[in-house]
Amino acid sequence: MTTQSSHLVFSGIAPHPPIMVPEVGRESIDIVRDSVAAMAELTERLIASGAESVILISPHAPLEIDSFVAYEGPNVYGDFGKFRAPETSVVAPVDEELLGAISRSAAADGYHVSLLPDTDVDHGTAVPLYFLLRNGWHGNVVALGYSFLSNEDHLRFGQCIKRAVDEVGRPVGFIASGDLSHRLAPHAPAGFNPNAHLFDETVVAALRDNDPQAIVEIDYDLRKLAGECGYRSMLVAIGAGDGLPARCDVMNYEAPFGVGYLVAQLINQRDEASGEELPRLARAAVETFIRTFQVIQPPSEISGLLSLRAPCFVSLKTLDGELRGCIGTIEPARQTLAEEIIANAISAAMSDPRFSPVTEAELPALRYSVDVLMPAELTVLEELDPKIFGVIVEDENSARRGLLLPDIPGVESAEQQVEIAARKAGIPSGTPVKLWRFKVDRFREAGPS
């Protein structure tokens, strides 16, 4: 399969049981806490991908025999009144330009997209949308439903969606809403089948093997005995990702009520850059500046992660692993990550106040790493883990702010991590502080880290 670039920057799979919504699940929410946490992580990745609009496809939208469906807008709205929480609702504007492009692209392949004038969406759309909005994503949506057409037609419809996304030319994410088997336990809503677990295991194994094609090839009889409701949503998502590098990741799978709930990533162009591309750019920026006093320009054609706006830290180390400079940004200061890396790399080499400027003689003995920061969230000390999360410490007046990256050698506890970050900011010990935590994507050159 030929690898292409595309404005489809992210796709994933999300479950849709209303019980996951805290206002619905209430005392039962703790049973699905892992799925709830995974949806927060999926949203974080979607935000980091730069997606401005999201396409959702649900198995519970009104079904048409020979056409796909879409909620017309101008807004989509849904509440959870059928699930004892009428005060809880979701609303988002429809991306009418993208919807029109999908309809035209589908028509060019002989498919029809029927518009649903009723803007009240089904729960298969409302539940994933609830978690996207609750966890900080804001943008336009296109809410779709699939059809009774063949599996191959659903794959081809996904390809139509990808063409439409690229026609519009803006970064777009895709969420396939669906639950897996409904027959995993005697108390399951569709009854029990002792072999139903095989469907879920096949899907999960395919994703862990980074092989979504194995989902396409699942036997019809296995799907039927499982009583699933997410398969065709996944087919459309897989079709939409045709030609793009798979970046599958099972973020959570559980079946607490006899129904399989899967949160997973299929593609993420934030991860498209190779492990060497980002530090290679940092090295070029530093070596060019030290040798010629010139600031290099970003590559003329950039895509994927380098084309996004994102903050980053650039670190320089010696061959022995000793730090030689580290400078970064907590929020993006430039239009692309490529520009951010160039500026921060030069600053790390020349302006880190802890070190003298790097000399030309040192250049061959340096190694570079780039940490791309994911969005930070307010937290408390008990929720920090210095191996997984970086921390931002700020005094109560927001006058001083310090940051420490995750997985720093010698930092073994959250208390130690916060103390170091506060000291870097000049915040006196014992001062009340606010804490944020964040994850990073770390890209390293070969050699000591």
Coordinates of C-alpha atoms in Angstrom, one line a residue:
M1 CA 0.0 0.0 0.0
T2 CA 1.4 3.4 -1.0
T3 CA 1.9 5.9 1.9
Q4 CA 0.3 9.2 1.2
S5 CA -0.1 12.5 3.0
S6 CA -3.6 13.6 3.9
H7 CA -5.6 16.2 5.8
L8 CA -7.2 13.3 7.7
V9 CA -4.9 13.7 10.7
F10 CA -6.4 11.3 13.2
S11 CA -8.9 8.4 13.5
G12 CA -10.0 6.3 16.3
I13 CA -12.7 4.0 17.7
A14 CA -15.0 5.0 20.6
P15 CA -17.6 3.1 22.6
H16 CA -21.0 4.6 23.2
P17 CA -22.7 3.2 26.3
P18 CA -24.7 6.0 27.9
I19 CA -23.7 4.6 31.3
M20 CA -20.2 6.1 30.7
V21 CA -21.7 9.6 30.9
P22 CA -21.3 10.5 34.6
E23 CA -24.7 12.2 34.8
V24 CA -26.3 9.0 33.5
G25 CA -24.1 6.3 35.1
R26 CA -24.1 8.0 38.5
E27 CA -23.1 5.4 41.1
S28 CA -22.2 2.9 38.4
I29 CA -19.6 5.2 36.7
D30 CA -16.8 3.7 38.7
I31 CA -17.3 0.4 36.8
V32 CA -16.4 2.0 33.5
R33 CA -13.7 4.4 34.8
D34 CA -11.0 2.9 32.6
S35 CA -13.1 3.6 29.5
V36 CA -13.8 7.1 30.7
A37 CA -10.1 7.8 31.2
A38 CA -9.3 6.3 27.8
M39 CA -11.7 8.7 26.2
A40 CA -9.9 11.6 27.8
E41 CA -6.7 10.3 26.4
L42 CA -8.2 9.8 22.9
T43 CA -9.5 13.4 23.0
E44 CA -6.1 14.6 24.1
R45 CA -4.5 12.9 21.0
L46 CA -7.2 14.3 18.8
I47 CA -6.5 17.8 20.0
A48 CA -2.8 17.3 19.6
S49 CA -3.3 16.2 16.0
G50 CA -4.6 19.6 15.1
A51 CA -8.0 18.4 13.9
E52 CA -10.3 21.4 13.3
S53 CA -13.4 19.3 12.5
V54 CA -14.4 15.7 13.5
I55 CA -16.4 13.2 11.5
L56 CA -18.4 10.8 13.6
I57 CA -20.2 7.7 12.3
S58 CA -22.7 5.9 14.4
P59 CA -24.5 2.6 14.0
H60 CA -27.6 4.0 15.7
A61 CA -28.4 6.8 13.3
P62 CA -31.6 6.1 11.2
L63 CA -30.7 3.3 8.7
E64 CA -31.4 3.5 5.0
I65 CA -31.2 0.4 2.8
D66 CA -29.1 1.8 0.0
S67 CA -27.7 5.1 1.2
F68 CA -25.6 6.6 4.0
V69 CA -27.1 9.3 6.2
A70 CA -25.9 12.6 7.7
Y71 CA -27.4 15.0 10.3
E72 CA -28.1 18.2 8.4
G73 CA -27.5 20.9 10.9
P74 CA -26.7 23.8 11.0
N75 CA -26.1 22.3 14.5
V76 CA -26.3 18.9 15.9
Y77 CA -27.9 18.5 19.3
G78 CA -28.4 15.5 21.6
D79 CA -29.4 15.0 25.2
F80 CA -29.7 12.1 27.6
G81 CA -33.3 12.4 28.5
K82 CA -34.0 8.8 27.6
F83 CA -31.3 7.8 30.1
R84 CA -32.5 9.7 33.2
A85 CA -30.3 12.8 32.5
P86 CA -32.4 15.3 30.4
E87 CA -30.3 18.2 31.7
T88 CA -27.2 16.8 30.1
S89 CA -26.7 17.6 26.5
V90 CA -24.3 18.1 23.6
V91 CA -24.4 20.6 20.8
A92 CA -21.9 21.4 18.0
P93 CA -22.0 23.2 14.7
V94 CA -22.0 21.1 11.5
D95 CA -19.1 21.6 9.1
E96 CA -21.4 22.2 6.2
E97 CA -18.5 22.7 3.7
L98 CA -17.1 19.3 4.7
L99 CA -20.5 17.6 4.6
G100 CA -21.1 19.0 1.1
A101 CA -17.7 17.7 0.0
I102 CA -18.5 14.2 1.4
S103 CA -21.8 14.1 -0.4
R104 CA -20.2 15.1 -3.7
S105 CA -17.3 12.7 -3.3
A106 CA -19.7 9.8 -2.5
A107 CA -22.0 10.7 -5.5
A108 CA -18.9 10.5 -7.8
D109 CA -18.6 6.8 -6.7
G110 CA -22.4 6.1 -7.0
Y111 CA -23.3 6.5 -3.3
H112 CA -26.0 8.8 -1.9
V113 CA -25.9 10.6 1.4
S114 CA -29.4 11.3 2.7
L115 CA -29.7 14.4 5.0
L116 CA -31.6 14.0 8.2
P117 CA -33.4 17.3 9.0
D118 CA -33.9 16.4 12.7
T119 CA -30.8 17.6 14.5
D120 CA -31.3 15.4 17.6
V121 CA -28.6 12.9 17.3
D122 CA -28.6 9.3 18.4
H123 CA -26.7 8.1 21.5
G124 CA -24.1 6.5 19.3
T125 CA -23.2 10.0 18.2
A126 CA -24.0 11.8 21.5
V127 CA -21.8 9.7 23.8
P128 CA -18.5 10.1 21.9
L129 CA -19.3 13.8 21.2
Y130 CA -20.0 14.3 25.0
F131 CA -16.5 13.1 25.8
L132 CA -14.8 15.1 23.1
L133 CA -16.4 18.3 24.3
R134 CA -16.0 17.5 28.0
N135 CA -12.3 16.9 27.5
G136 CA -11.6 20.1 25.7
W137 CA -12.0 19.6 22.0
H138 CA -13.9 22.4 20.2
G139 CA -14.7 22.4 16.5
N140 CA -17.2 21.5 13.8
V141 CA -18.7 18.1 13.3
V142 CA -20.1 15.9 10.5
A143 CA -22.4 13.2 12.1
L144 CA -23.0 10.2 9.8
G145 CA -24.7 6.9 9.9
Y146 CA -24.0 3.8 7.8
S147 CA -26.2 1.7 5.6
F148 CA -27.3 -1.9 4.7
L149 CA -24.8 -1.9 1.8
S150 CA -22.0 -4.4 1.6
N151 CA -18.7 -4.3 3.6
E152 CA -16.9 -3.3 0.5
D153 CA -19.2 -0.4 0.0
H154 CA -18.5 0.8 3.5
L155 CA -14.7 0.7 2.8
R156 CA -15.2 2.6 -0.4
F157 CA -17.4 5.2 1.3
G158 CA -14.5 5.7 3.8
Q159 CA -12.3 6.4 0.8
C160 CA -14.8 8.9 -0.5
I161 CA -14.6 10.6 2.9
K162 CA -10.8 10.9 2.7
R163 CA -11.0 12.5 -0.8
A164 CA -13.5 15.0 0.6
V165 CA -11.3 15.9 3.6
D166 CA -8.4 16.5 1.2
E167 CA -10.6 18.6 -1.1
V168 CA -11.5 20.8 1.9
G169 CA -7.9 21.1 2.8
R170 CA -8.2 21.4 6.6
P171 CA -7.1 19.0 9.3
V172 CA -9.9 16.6 10.2
G173 CA -10.3 13.7 12.6
F174 CA -12.6 10.7 12.3
I175 CA -14.3 8.8 15.2
A176 CA -15.9 5.4 14.5
S177 CA -18.6 4.9 17.2
G178 CA -19.4 1.3 18.1
D179 CA -19.5 -1.3 20.8
L180 CA -18.0 -4.8 20.2
S181 CA -19.8 -8.1 21.2
H182 CA -23.1 -7.7 23.1
R183 CA -23.0 -11.4 24.2
L184 CA -20.1 -11.8 26.5
A185 CA -21.9 -12.8 29.7
P186 CA -25.1 -14.4 30.8
H187 CA -26.5 -11.0 31.9
A188 CA -25.5 -9.3 28.6
P189 CA -28.3 -7.4 26.9
A190 CA -28.3 -9.7 23.8
G191 CA -28.0 -12.9 25.6
F192 CA -24.9 -15.1 26.0
N193 CA -22.8 -16.8 23.4
P194 CA -19.7 -18.7 24.6
N195 CA -17.8 -17.9 21.4
A196 CA -18.7 -14.2 21.3
H197 CA -15.4 -13.3 23.0
L198 CA -13.5 -14.4 19.9
F199 CA -14.8 -11.4 17.9
D200 CA -13.5 -9.0 20.5
E201 CA -10.2 -10.8 20.8
T202 CA -9.7 -10.7 17.0
V203 CA -10.4 -7.0 16.8
V204 CA -8.1 -6.2 19.7
A205 CA -5.3 -8.5 18.4
A206 CA -5.5 -6.8 14.9
L207 CA -5.0 -3.4 16.4
R208 CA -2.2 -4.5 18.7
D209 CA -0.5 -6.0 15.6
N210 CA -1.0 -2.7 13.8
D211 CA -3.0 -4.6 11.2
P212 CA -6.4 -3.1 10.6
Q213 CA -6.8 -5.2 7.5
A214 CA -7.4 -8.2 9.8
I215 CA -10.6 -6.5 11.0
V216 CA -11.8 -6.3 7.4
E217 CA -11.3 -10.0 7.0
I218 CA -13.3 -11.1 10.1
D219 CA -15.7 -13.9 9.2
Y220 CA -19.3 -13.0 8.9
D221 CA -20.5 -15.8 11.2
L222 CA -18.2 -14.7 14.0
R223 CA -19.6 -11.1 13.7
K224 CA -23.2 -12.5 13.7
L225 CA -22.8 -14.6 16.8
A226 CA -21.1 -11.7 18.6
G227 CA -24.1 -9.4 18.1
E228 CA -21.7 -6.4 17.6
C229 CA -22.7 -2.9 16.6
G230 CA -19.4 -1.3 15.7
Y231 CA -18.0 -3.3 12.7
R232 CA -19.3 -1.2 9.9
S233 CA -18.2 2.0 11.6
M234 CA -14.7 0.5 11.8
L235 CA -14.9 -0.4 8.1
V236 CA -15.6 3.2 7.1
A237 CA -12.8 4.4 9.3
I238 CA -10.4 1.8 7.8
G239 CA -11.4 2.9 4.3
A240 CA -10.9 6.6 5.2
G241 CA -7.3 5.7 6.3
D242 CA -6.5 3.9 3.1
G243 CA -3.0 4.7 2.0
L244 CA -2.1 6.3 5.4
P245 CA 0.4 4.7 7.8
A246 CA -1.5 2.7 10.5
R247 CA -0.7 3.9 14.0
C248 CA -3.0 1.5 15.9
D249 CA -3.0 1.6 19.7
V250 CA -5.5 -0.1 22.0
M251 CA -6.0 2.5 24.7
N252 CA -8.5 0.4 26.7
Y253 CA -10.7 -2.6 26.3
E254 CA -13.2 -3.9 28.9
A255 CA -16.5 -5.7 29.1
P256 CA -18.0 -5.0 32.5
F257 CA -21.7 -5.5 31.5
G258 CA -21.2 -8.3 29.0
V259 CA -20.6 -5.8 26.2
G260 CA -17.1 -5.0 24.8
Y261 CA -16.1 -1.4 25.1
L262 CA -13.0 -0.5 23.0
V263 CA -11.1 2.8 22.9
A264 CA -8.5 2.8 20.2
Q265 CA -6.4 4.8 17.8
L266 CA -6.2 3.8 14.1
I267 CA -4.1 6.6 12.5
N268 CA -2.4 9.7 14.0
Q269 CA -0.3 11.9 11.7
R270 CA 1.2 13.5 14.8
D271 CA 3.2 10.2 15.0
E272 CA 4.0 10.2 11.3
A273 CA 7.4 11.8 11.6
S274 CA 10.1 9.3 12.0
G275 CA 12.1 9.1 15.2
E276 CA 15.0 10.9 13.5
E277 CA 13.3 13.6 11.6
L278 CA 12.7 16.1 14.5
P279 CA 16.1 15.8 16.2
R280 CA 17.7 15.9 12.7
L281 CA 16.1 19.3 12.1
A282 CA 17.3 20.5 15.6
R283 CA 20.9 19.4 14.7
A284 CA 20.8 21.2 11.4
A285 CA 19.5 24.4 13.0
V286 CA 22.3 24.4 15.7
E287 CA 25.2 23.4 13.4
T288 CA 24.2 25.9 10.7
F289 CA 23.8 28.8 13.2
I290 CA 27.1 28.1 15.0
R291 CA 29.0 27.8 11.7
T292 CA 27.4 30.5 9.6
F293 CA 25.3 32.6 12.1
Q294 CA 22.3 31.9 9.8
V295 CA 18.9 30.7 11.0
I296 CA 17.8 27.9 8.6
Q297 CA 14.4 27.9 7.1
P298 CA 11.9 25.0 7.7
P299 CA 11.8 22.4 4.9
S300 CA 9.9 23.7 1.9
E301 CA 7.3 20.9 2.1
I302 CA 6.3 19.8 5.5
S303 CA 3.3 17.6 6.6
G304 CA 2.1 15.6 9.6
L305 CA 3.6 16.5 12.9
L306 CA 6.0 19.2 11.7
S307 CA 3.2 21.2 10.1
L308 CA 1.2 21.5 13.3
R309 CA 1.4 24.3 15.9
A310 CA 2.8 22.7 19.1
P311 CA 5.2 23.6 21.9
C312 CA 8.4 21.7 22.3
F313 CA 11.7 21.4 24.3
V314 CA 15.0 20.7 22.6
S315 CA 17.7 19.1 24.6
L316 CA 21.4 18.7 23.8
K317 CA 23.6 16.1 25.5
T318 CA 27.1 15.0 25.3
L319 CA 28.1 11.4 24.2
D320 CA 28.4 10.6 27.9
G321 CA 24.8 11.6 28.4
E322 CA 25.5 14.9 30.2
L323 CA 23.1 17.7 29.6
R324 CA 24.6 20.6 27.5
G325 CA 21.5 22.7 27.0
C326 CA 17.7 22.6 27.1
I327 CA 15.2 25.3 26.1
G328 CA 11.6 25.1 25.2
T329 CA 8.1 26.6 25.0
I330 CA 5.1 25.7 27.1
E331 CA 2.7 27.1 24.5
P332 CA 3.4 27.3 20.8
A333 CA 5.0 30.6 19.8
R334 CA 5.3 30.0 16.0
Q335 CA 3.1 28.8 13.2
T336 CA 4.6 25.3 12.9
L337 CA 6.4 22.8 15.0
A338 CA 9.3 22.9 12.5
E339 CA 9.8 26.6 13.2
E340 CA 9.4 25.9 17.0
I341 CA 12.2 23.3 16.8
I342 CA 14.6 25.6 14.9
A343 CA 14.2 28.5 17.4
N344 CA 14.3 26.4 20.5
A345 CA 17.3 24.3 19.3
I346 CA 19.4 27.5 18.7
S347 CA 18.3 28.9 22.1
A348 CA 19.3 25.6 23.8
A349 CA 22.7 25.7 22.3
M350 CA 23.4 29.4 22.7
S351 CA 21.2 30.8 25.5
D352 CA 20.7 28.3 28.3
P353 CA 21.8 30.3 31.3
R354 CA 23.2 27.2 33.0
F355 CA 25.8 26.7 30.3
S356 CA 28.2 28.6 28.1
P357 CA 27.3 28.8 24.4
V358 CA 28.1 25.6 22.4
T359 CA 31.3 25.9 20.3
E360 CA 31.9 24.6 16.9
A361 CA 34.5 22.1 18.3
E362 CA 31.8 20.5 20.4
L363 CA 29.3 19.8 17.6
P364 CA 30.4 16.3 16.6
A365 CA 30.0 15.1 20.2
L366 CA 26.4 16.2 20.8
R367 CA 23.2 14.3 20.6
Y368 CA 19.7 15.9 20.2
S369 CA 16.3 15.1 21.4
V370 CA 12.9 16.9 20.9
D371 CA 10.0 16.6 23.4
V372 CA 6.7 17.7 21.8
L373 CA 4.3 18.7 24.6
M374 CA 0.7 17.5 24.6
P375 CA -2.0 19.8 26.1
A376 CA -1.6 20.3 29.9
E377 CA -4.4 19.7 32.4
L378 CA -4.9 21.0 35.9
T379 CA -4.0 18.3 38.4
V380 CA -3.1 17.6 42.1
L381 CA 0.0 16.1 43.5
E382 CA -1.6 12.7 44.0
E383 CA -2.2 12.4 40.2
L384 CA 1.4 13.1 39.2
D385 CA 3.7 10.4 38.1
P386 CA 7.2 11.8 37.1
K387 CA 7.9 8.8 34.8
I388 CA 4.8 9.5 32.7
F389 CA 3.8 13.2 33.2
G390 CA 5.8 16.4 33.1
V391 CA 4.7 19.1 35.5
I392 CA 4.1 22.8 35.3
V393 CA 4.2 24.6 38.7
E394 CA 2.8 28.2 39.0
D395 CA 2.4 30.5 42.0
E396 CA -1.1 31.6 43.0
N397 CA -0.6 35.0 41.3
S398 CA 0.5 33.4 38.0
A399 CA 3.7 35.5 38.3
R400 CA 6.1 32.6 38.3
R401 CA 6.0 29.4 36.4
G402 CA 8.4 26.5 36.2
L403 CA 8.3 23.3 34.1
L404 CA 10.0 19.9 34.4
L405 CA 9.8 17.3 31.7
P406 CA 8.8 13.7 32.4
D407 CA 11.2 10.7 32.9
I408 CA 14.1 12.8 34.1
P409 CA 16.9 10.6 35.6
G410 CA 17.1 10.9 39.3
V411 CA 13.6 12.3 39.7
E412 CA 11.8 9.5 41.5
S413 CA 8.7 11.1 43.2
A414 CA 6.0 13.6 42.5
E415 CA 7.1 15.7 45.5
Q416 CA 10.7 15.9 44.1
Q417 CA 9.4 16.7 40.6
V418 CA 7.3 19.6 41.9
E419 CA 10.1 20.9 44.2
I420 CA 12.6 21.0 41.3
A421 CA 10.1 22.8 39.0
A422 CA 9.2 25.3 41.7
R423 CA 12.9 26.0 42.4
K424 CA 13.5 26.6 38.7
A425 CA 10.7 29.2 38.7
G426 CA 12.1 30.9 41.8
I427 CA 9.0 29.9 43.9
P428 CA 10.0 29.7 47.6
S429 CA 9.5 26.4 49.3
G430 CA 6.1 26.2 51.1
T431 CA 4.4 28.6 48.7
P432 CA 0.9 27.5 47.6
V433 CA 1.1 26.5 44.0
K434 CA -1.1 25.4 41.1
L435 CA -0.1 22.2 39.2
W436 CA -0.6 21.1 35.6
R437 CA 0.5 17.8 34.2
F438 CA 1.2 16.9 30.6
K439 CA 2.6 14.1 28.4
V440 CA 5.2 14.4 25.7
D441 CA 6.1 12.7 22.5
R442 CA 9.9 12.2 22.7
F443 CA 12.0 12.0 19.6
R444 CA 15.7 11.1 20.1
E445 CA 18.8 10.6 18.0
A446 CA 20.6 7.4 18.4
G447 CA 23.0 7.3 21.3
P448 CA 22.6 8.4 24.9
S449 CA 19.2 9.8 25.9

